[in-house]
Amino acid sequence: MSSAQRCAPDEGRSQVDNLGVVFLSEVVGTAMLVLLGCGVVANVALIKNKGFNGGFLMVNIGWGFAVFSGVIVAYNSGAHLNPAVTLGLVANGATEFGSGVPVNPVSVITYIAAEFLGAIIGAAIVWLAYKQHFDEEPDPGNKLGVFSTGPAIRSYGWNLVTEIIGTFVLVFVVIAFGGGRQGEGGLAALGALPVAILVIAIGASLGGPTGYAINPARDLGPRIVHFLLPIKGKGGSDWSYSWVPVVGPVIGGLLAGWSALFLLPILT
């Protein structure tokens, strides 16, 4: 047996171990992201909170620093925290994600599954933190708005366009900073504070029409939690709109990854 053959089992175990680290990192990071992001919405939207009616800018800032916290926690996996980022890096031709994990169907599924699970966990904790305020809030729309996004003007085609544009900006800037091309594999390559500022900018500039999901896990995971939890007077989960904040960010992320292949060598 050759030395290469003798090393193969150890290499296989190492890849599995790395995937385990990636999975845990993305679960915890995305849970932190959603806990703090949906938490700021709860603080602003639900009655009898100290932050009630704090305004959209407070939500923008809260979400930006929610991303900051998630990136810090999930640095070992590259802190994708978002299937649109994962898919955008794949579209950009990344060969390796964070922690030395090669890009292949198993690793992509691992990232995306962890991101959705983390989003579900984070949203459930928000409900626990604000349970009394959910009980007091009379408007079912405000309760749903804590968990998932919704359009200011419902027009599925234009809402989709808005989500595509917002996610394109997120993923393109991440890749432009070197995330895909240098093999770092995600938001962590951009840095926690810069990506927080980027998310605040996207929210302040492009968030008005749809609430800027820019992340399929961030929207669908908490929407499932809203559907499942025994929230007093919660109303429906608006499943007719739920595809927009999933499909739009996926398209935006893929377009950003592909566009970066051609534009960034010229621009940088």
GROMACS .gro file of C-alpha atoms in nm:
model
  268
    1MET     CA    1   0.000   0.000   0.000
    2SER     CA    2   0.139   0.341  -0.096
    3SER     CA    3   0.183   0.626   0.153
    4ALA     CA    4  -0.087   0.819  -0.030
    5GLN     CA    5  -0.331   0.533   0.018
    6ARG     CA    6  -0.242   0.504   0.387
    7CYS     CA    7  -0.313   0.876   0.437
    8ALA     CA    8  -0.647   0.871   0.259
    9PRO     CA    9  -0.859   0.760   0.561
   10ASP     CA   10  -0.710   1.037   0.777
   11GLU     CA   11  -0.778   1.291   0.507
   12GLY     CA   12  -1.137   1.171   0.485
   13ARG     CA   13  -1.184   1.203   0.861
   14SER     CA   14  -1.030   1.552   0.849
   15GLN     CA   15  -1.280   1.663   0.585
   16VAL     CA   16  -1.570   1.525   0.792
   17ASP     CA   17  -1.436   1.701   1.101
   18ASN     CA   18  -1.406   2.025   0.907
   19LEU     CA   19  -1.764   1.989   0.784
   20GLY     CA   20  -1.875   1.939   1.143
   21VAL     CA   21  -1.700   2.261   1.246
   22VAL     CA   22  -1.855   2.439   0.949
   23PHE     CA   23  -2.202   2.313   1.035
   24LEU     CA   24  -2.180   2.418   1.399
   25SER     CA   25  -2.023   2.751   1.309
   26GLU     CA   26  -2.294   2.837   1.057
   27VAL     CA   27  -2.574   2.723   1.290
   28VAL     CA   28  -2.450   2.936   1.580
   29GLY     CA   29  -2.360   3.235   1.362
   30THR     CA   30  -2.692   3.239   1.178
   31ALA     CA   31  -2.883   3.189   1.503
   32MET     CA   32  -2.704   3.492   1.649
   33LEU     CA   33  -2.776   3.692   1.334
   34VAL     CA   34  -3.148   3.614   1.341
   35LEU     CA   35  -3.180   3.646   1.719
   36LEU     CA   36  -3.044   4.001   1.716
   37GLY     CA   37  -3.193   4.099   1.379
   38CYS     CA   38  -3.546   3.977   1.442
   39GLY     CA   39  -3.500   4.097   1.798
   40VAL     CA   40  -3.458   4.459   1.693
   41VAL     CA   41  -3.772   4.430   1.480
   42ALA     CA   42  -3.962   4.295   1.781
   43ASN     CA   43  -3.835   4.582   1.993
   44VAL     CA   44  -3.960   4.837   1.738
   45ALA     CA   45  -4.282   4.668   1.625
   46LEU     CA   46  -4.441   4.514   1.935
   47ILE     CA   47  -4.625   4.735   2.182
   48LYS     CA   48  -4.506   4.810   2.535
   49ASN     CA   49  -4.140   4.770   2.440
   50LYS     CA   50  -3.887   5.033   2.539
   51GLY     CA   51  -3.785   5.057   2.173
   52PHE     CA   52  -4.142   5.073   2.039
   53ASN     CA   53  -4.173   5.292   1.727
   54GLY     CA   54  -3.796   5.332   1.712
   55GLY     CA   55  -3.813   5.365   1.336
   56PHE     CA   56  -3.672   5.197   1.027
   57LEU     CA   57  -3.322   5.333   1.078
   58MET     CA   58  -3.307   5.162   1.417
   59VAL     CA   59  -3.401   4.838   1.241
   60ASN     CA   60  -3.129   4.898   0.978
   61ILE     CA   61  -2.865   4.956   1.243
   62GLY     CA   62  -2.981   4.661   1.450
   63TRP     CA   63  -2.964   4.427   1.153
   64GLY     CA   64  -2.620   4.556   1.059
   65PHE     CA   65  -2.479   4.478   1.401
   66ALA     CA   66  -2.668   4.150   1.409
   67VAL     CA   67  -2.463   4.054   1.103
   68PHE     CA   68  -2.151   4.186   1.278
   69SER     CA   69  -2.217   3.953   1.574
   70GLY     CA   70  -2.293   3.655   1.352
   71VAL     CA   71  -1.973   3.705   1.153
   72ILE     CA   72  -1.763   3.722   1.471
   73VAL     CA   73  -1.917   3.400   1.604
   74ALA     CA   74  -1.893   3.209   1.275
   75TYR     CA   75  -1.549   3.319   1.158
   76ASN     CA   76  -1.414   2.962   1.131
   77SER     CA   77  -1.661   2.869   0.857
   78GLY     CA   78  -1.614   3.194   0.664
   79ALA     CA   79  -1.941   3.321   0.816
   80HIS     CA   80  -2.164   3.284   0.512
   81LEU     CA   81  -2.480   3.297   0.728
   82ASN     CA   82  -2.678   3.318   0.406
   83PRO     CA   83  -2.744   3.067   0.125
   84ALA     CA   84  -2.721   3.351  -0.128
   85VAL     CA   85  -2.362   3.415  -0.017
   86THR     CA   86  -2.279   3.044  -0.033
   87LEU     CA   87  -2.424   3.008  -0.384
   88GLY     CA   88  -2.270   3.335  -0.499
   89LEU     CA   89  -1.924   3.214  -0.401
   90VAL     CA   90  -1.987   2.890  -0.590
   91ALA     CA   91  -2.097   3.087  -0.896
   92ASN     CA   92  -1.781   3.294  -0.865
   93GLY     CA   93  -1.572   2.980  -0.898
   94ALA     CA   94  -1.454   2.933  -0.539
   95THR     CA   95  -1.277   2.600  -0.492
   96GLU     CA   96  -1.259   2.612  -0.113
   97PHE     CA   97  -1.478   2.747   0.167
   98GLY     CA   98  -1.367   2.842   0.516
   99SER     CA   99  -1.171   2.593   0.731
  100GLY     CA  100  -1.021   2.438   0.417
  101VAL     CA  101  -1.346   2.272   0.310
  102PRO     CA  102  -1.351   2.199  -0.064
  103VAL     CA  103  -1.648   2.325  -0.263
  104ASN     CA  104  -1.866   2.029  -0.362
  105PRO     CA  105  -2.235   1.934  -0.333
  106VAL     CA  106  -2.190   1.796   0.020
  107SER     CA  107  -2.023   2.110   0.154
  108VAL     CA  108  -2.276   2.339  -0.016
  109ILE     CA  109  -2.567   2.142   0.134
  110THR     CA  110  -2.392   2.148   0.474
  111TYR     CA  111  -2.367   2.527   0.468
  112ILE     CA  112  -2.724   2.582   0.353
  113ALA     CA  113  -2.876   2.331   0.596
  114ALA     CA  114  -2.686   2.488   0.886
  115GLU     CA  115  -2.798   2.836   0.785
  116PHE     CA  116  -3.163   2.737   0.780
  117LEU     CA  117  -3.138   2.552   1.111
  118GLY     CA  118  -2.962   2.845   1.274
  119ALA     CA  119  -3.229   3.085   1.148
  120ILE     CA  120  -3.503   2.865   1.296
  121ILE     CA  121  -3.327   2.849   1.632
  122GLY     CA  122  -3.266   3.223   1.644
  123ALA     CA  123  -3.628   3.305   1.560
  124ALA     CA  124  -3.762   3.071   1.829
  125ILE     CA  125  -3.542   3.242   2.090
  126VAL     CA  126  -3.676   3.583   1.984
  127TRP     CA  127  -4.027   3.460   2.059
  128LEU     CA  128  -3.916   3.347   2.405
  129ALA     CA  129  -3.752   3.683   2.475
  130TYR     CA  130  -4.060   3.881   2.367
  131LYS     CA  131  -4.334   3.636   2.466
  132GLN     CA  132  -4.532   3.885   2.676
  133HIS     CA  133  -4.516   4.149   2.407
  134PHE     CA  134  -4.636   3.906   2.142
  135ASP     CA  135  -4.931   3.833   2.370
  136GLU     CA  136  -5.008   4.204   2.411
  137GLU     CA  137  -4.965   4.305   2.046
  138PRO     CA  138  -5.308   4.331   1.874
  139ASP     CA  139  -5.186   4.347   1.510
  140PRO     CA  140  -5.109   4.007   1.349
  141GLY     CA  141  -4.909   4.186   1.081
  142ASN     CA  142  -4.667   4.327   1.336
  143LYS     CA  143  -4.619   3.980   1.481
  144LEU     CA  144  -4.541   3.830   1.140
  145GLY     CA  145  -4.312   4.125   1.063
  146VAL     CA  146  -4.086   4.025   1.350
  147PHE     CA  147  -4.017   3.692   1.181
  148SER     CA  148  -4.025   3.760   0.809
  149THR     CA  149  -4.029   4.036   0.552
  150GLY     CA  150  -4.320   4.172   0.356
  151PRO     CA  151  -4.367   4.426   0.076
  152ALA     CA  152  -4.470   4.787   0.126
  153ILE     CA  153  -4.651   4.763  -0.209
  154ARG     CA  154  -4.738   4.407  -0.307
  155SER     CA  155  -4.622   4.345  -0.661
  156TYR     CA  156  -4.447   4.011  -0.682
  157GLY     CA  157  -4.244   4.092  -0.993
  158TRP     CA  158  -4.114   4.426  -0.865
  159ASN     CA  159  -4.066   4.288  -0.514
  160LEU     CA  160  -3.853   4.014  -0.671
  161VAL     CA  161  -3.647   4.275  -0.857
  162THR     CA  162  -3.582   4.465  -0.533
  163GLU     CA  163  -3.461   4.152  -0.355
  164ILE     CA  164  -3.238   4.060  -0.649
  165ILE     CA  165  -3.076   4.406  -0.649
  166GLY     CA  166  -3.021   4.418  -0.273
  167THR     CA  167  -2.866   4.073  -0.263
  168PHE     CA  168  -2.654   4.145  -0.568
  169VAL     CA  169  -2.500   4.441  -0.384
  170LEU     CA  170  -2.430   4.229  -0.075
  171VAL     CA  171  -2.264   3.940  -0.255
  172PHE     CA  172  -2.081   4.149  -0.516
  173VAL     CA  173  -1.917   4.365  -0.249
  174VAL     CA  174  -1.824   4.058  -0.044
  175ILE     CA  175  -1.656   3.902  -0.347
  176ALA     CA  176  -1.497   4.232  -0.448
  177PHE     CA  177  -1.327   4.242  -0.111
  178GLY     CA  178  -1.167   3.908  -0.192
  179GLY     CA  179  -1.406   3.657  -0.034
  180GLY     CA  180  -1.447   3.432  -0.337
  181ARG     CA  181  -1.123   3.489  -0.522
  182GLN     CA  182  -0.890   3.449  -0.225
  183GLY     CA  183  -1.054   3.130  -0.099
  184GLU     CA  184  -1.164   3.270   0.237
  185GLY     CA  185  -1.519   3.175   0.163
  186GLY     CA  186  -1.766   3.432   0.295
  187LEU     CA  187  -1.849   3.743   0.493
  188ALA     CA  188  -1.558   3.685   0.728
  189ALA     CA  189  -1.323   3.770   0.441
  190LEU     CA  190  -1.479   4.114   0.423
  191GLY     CA  191  -1.452   4.168   0.799
  192ALA     CA  192  -1.720   4.198   1.064
  193LEU     CA  193  -1.741   4.578   1.085
  194PRO     CA  194  -1.730   4.652   0.712
  195VAL     CA  195  -2.002   4.395   0.640
  196ALA     CA  196  -2.215   4.545   0.919
  197ILE     CA  197  -2.184   4.885   0.753
  198LEU     CA  198  -2.265   4.727   0.416
  199VAL     CA  199  -2.586   4.572   0.551
  200ILE     CA  200  -2.690   4.901   0.713
  201ALA     CA  201  -2.630   5.075   0.378
  202ILE     CA  202  -2.837   4.819   0.189
  203GLY     CA  203  -3.121   4.854   0.439
  204ALA     CA  204  -3.115   5.233   0.439
  205SER     CA  205  -3.090   5.260   0.060
  206LEU     CA  206  -3.279   4.959  -0.078
  207GLY     CA  207  -3.475   4.817   0.216
  208GLY     CA  208  -3.795   5.020   0.193
  209PRO     CA  209  -3.989   4.830  -0.075
  210THR     CA  210  -3.956   4.478   0.072
  211GLY     CA  211  -3.781   4.499   0.409
  212TYR     CA  212  -3.463   4.361   0.246
  213ALA     CA  213  -3.453   3.991   0.329
  214ILE     CA  214  -3.140   3.947   0.110
  215ASN     CA  215  -3.113   3.603   0.272
  216PRO     CA  216  -3.342   3.303   0.209
  217ALA     CA  217  -3.263   3.142   0.546
  218ARG     CA  218  -3.326   3.465   0.737
  219ASP     CA  219  -3.678   3.488   0.593
  220LEU     CA  220  -3.800   3.132   0.539
  221GLY     CA  221  -3.663   2.986   0.863
  222PRO     CA  222  -3.836   3.241   1.090
  223ARG     CA  223  -4.152   3.223   0.878
  224ILE     CA  224  -4.167   2.850   0.950
  225VAL     CA  225  -4.122   2.929   1.320
  226HIS     CA  226  -4.409   3.180   1.302
  227PHE     CA  227  -4.625   2.912   1.141
  228LEU     CA  228  -4.541   2.647   1.402
  229LEU     CA  229  -4.532   2.838   1.730
  230PRO     CA  230  -4.847   2.893   1.940
  231ILE     CA  231  -4.829   3.273   1.908
  232LYS     CA  232  -5.141   3.437   2.044
  233GLY     CA  233  -5.349   3.600   1.765
  234LYS     CA  234  -5.074   3.552   1.508
  235GLY     CA  235  -5.281   3.526   1.190
  236GLY     CA  236  -5.142   3.376   0.869
  237SER     CA  237  -4.777   3.342   0.769
  238ASP     CA  238  -4.824   3.499   0.421
  239TRP     CA  239  -4.707   3.193   0.229
  240SER     CA  240  -4.818   3.352  -0.098
  241TYR     CA  241  -4.528   3.597  -0.066
  242SER     CA  242  -4.278   3.360   0.092
  243TRP     CA  243  -4.113   3.259  -0.237
  244VAL     CA  244  -4.001   3.615  -0.316
  245PRO     CA  245  -3.743   3.650  -0.033
  246VAL     CA  246  -3.610   3.305  -0.124
  247VAL     CA  247  -3.594   3.319  -0.502
  248GLY     CA  248  -3.487   3.684  -0.523
  249PRO     CA  249  -3.178   3.649  -0.304
  250VAL     CA  250  -3.075   3.325  -0.476
  251ILE     CA  251  -3.092   3.494  -0.817
  252GLY     CA  252  -2.915   3.804  -0.685
  253GLY     CA  253  -2.637   3.599  -0.528
  254LEU     CA  254  -2.579   3.392  -0.840
  255LEU     CA  255  -2.580   3.700  -1.064
  256ALA     CA  256  -2.331   3.872  -0.834
  257GLY     CA  257  -2.100   3.571  -0.841
  258TRP     CA  258  -2.112   3.539  -1.219
  259SER     CA  259  -2.080   3.915  -1.277
  260ALA     CA  260  -1.780   3.937  -1.048
  261LEU     CA  261  -1.596   3.685  -1.265
  262PHE     CA  262  -1.600   3.930  -1.555
  263LEU     CA  263  -1.616   4.273  -1.390
  264LEU     CA  264  -1.375   4.250  -1.099
  265PRO     CA  265  -1.064   4.172  -1.307
  266ILE     CA  266  -1.135   4.499  -1.491
  267LEU     CA  267  -1.234   4.707  -1.188
  268THR     CA  268  -0.971   4.593  -0.938
   0.00000   0.00000   0.00000
